[in-house]
Amino acid sequence: KGKRPQTINQLSGGEKTLTATALLFALYLLKPAPFCIFDEVDAPLDDANIEKFNRIIKKFSRDSQFIIVTHNKLTMAAVDTIYGVYMAEQGISGVSPVDFRDFEHTASFEVVEN
């Protein structure tokens, strides 16, 4: 089962991402850091691998904090807190934090737009 070994240049973007994150998390097992920043690391992954990536992040987040820049809805849905960044005015960014842990005991919540 699985693929034949290939050179890194023959791997797809998703396979390269999985290889790099596997190496990173292996290093984390040896020497954990207090936080880690990922910038759109999930972009080349398909939905099945994004779900796996999110489970790994959840496991490692017990000991470290993760800051993940993403446009992926599956990753956004898997986090405790999300910070939406938007352009309030030309050249001025705004930030809207939502802590989903506040809604754990609520069946639904209303999104209010400014």
CSV table of C-alpha atoms in Angstrom, one decimal, residues 8-73:
chain,number,residue,atom,x,y,z
A,8,ILE,CA,10.9,15.7,-3.6
A,9,ASN,CA,10.6,17.4,-7.0
A,10,GLN,CA,8.2,14.6,-8.1
A,11,LEU,CA,5.8,15.1,-5.2
A,12,SER,CA,2.6,17.2,-5.4
A,13,GLY,CA,2.2,20.4,-3.4
A,14,GLY,CA,0.0,18.5,-0.9
A,15,GLU,CA,2.6,15.7,-0.5
A,16,LYS,CA,5.3,18.2,0.0
A,17,THR,CA,3.2,19.9,2.7
A,18,LEU,CA,2.5,16.7,4.4
A,19,THR,CA,6.2,15.7,4.4
A,20,ALA,CA,7.2,19.1,5.8
A,21,THR,CA,4.6,19.1,8.5
A,22,ALA,CA,5.4,15.5,9.5
A,23,LEU,CA,9.0,16.6,9.9
A,24,LEU,CA,8.0,19.7,11.9
A,25,PHE,CA,5.8,17.7,14.3
A,26,ALA,CA,8.5,15.0,14.7
A,27,LEU,CA,10.8,17.8,15.9
A,28,TYR,CA,8.0,19.1,18.2
A,29,LEU,CA,7.9,15.7,19.9
A,30,LEU,CA,11.6,16.1,20.7
A,31,LYS,CA,11.6,19.8,21.6
A,32,PRO,CA,8.2,21.5,21.8
A,33,ALA,CA,8.0,25.2,21.3
A,34,PRO,CA,5.5,27.5,23.1
A,35,PHE,CA,3.9,28.5,19.8
A,36,CYS,CA,4.0,27.9,16.1
A,37,ILE,CA,2.9,30.0,13.2
A,38,PHE,CA,1.5,28.5,9.9
A,39,ASP,CA,0.8,30.6,6.9
A,40,GLU,CA,-1.8,28.9,4.7
A,41,VAL,CA,-0.1,25.6,5.2
A,42,ASP,CA,-3.4,23.8,4.4
A,43,ALA,CA,-3.9,25.5,1.0
A,44,PRO,CA,-2.5,22.6,-1.1
A,45,LEU,CA,-4.2,19.9,0.9
A,46,ASP,CA,-7.4,18.1,0.0
A,47,ASP,CA,-10.3,17.9,2.5
A,48,ALA,CA,-9.3,14.4,3.8
A,49,ASN,CA,-5.7,15.6,4.6
A,50,ILE,CA,-7.0,18.9,6.0
A,51,GLU,CA,-9.1,16.9,8.5
A,52,LYS,CA,-5.9,14.9,9.5
A,53,PHE,CA,-3.9,18.1,9.8
A,54,ASN,CA,-6.5,19.6,12.0
A,55,ARG,CA,-6.6,16.5,14.3
A,56,ILE,CA,-2.8,16.7,14.7
A,57,ILE,CA,-3.0,20.5,15.4
A,58,LYS,CA,-5.6,19.8,18.1
A,59,LYS,CA,-3.4,17.1,19.7
A,60,PHE,CA,-0.3,19.3,19.7
A,61,SER,CA,-2.3,22.4,20.9
A,62,ARG,CA,-2.5,20.8,24.4
A,63,ASP,CA,1.1,21.8,24.9
A,64,SER,CA,1.7,24.7,22.4
A,65,GLN,CA,-0.3,27.5,20.8
A,66,PHE,CA,-0.8,27.6,17.1
A,67,ILE,CA,-1.4,30.7,14.9
A,68,ILE,CA,-2.8,29.6,11.6
A,69,VAL,CA,-3.4,31.9,8.7
A,70,THR,CA,-6.0,30.2,6.5
A,71,HIS,CA,-8.8,30.6,4.0
A,72,ASN,CA,-10.0,27.0,4.5
A,73,LYS,CA,-13.4,26.6,6.1
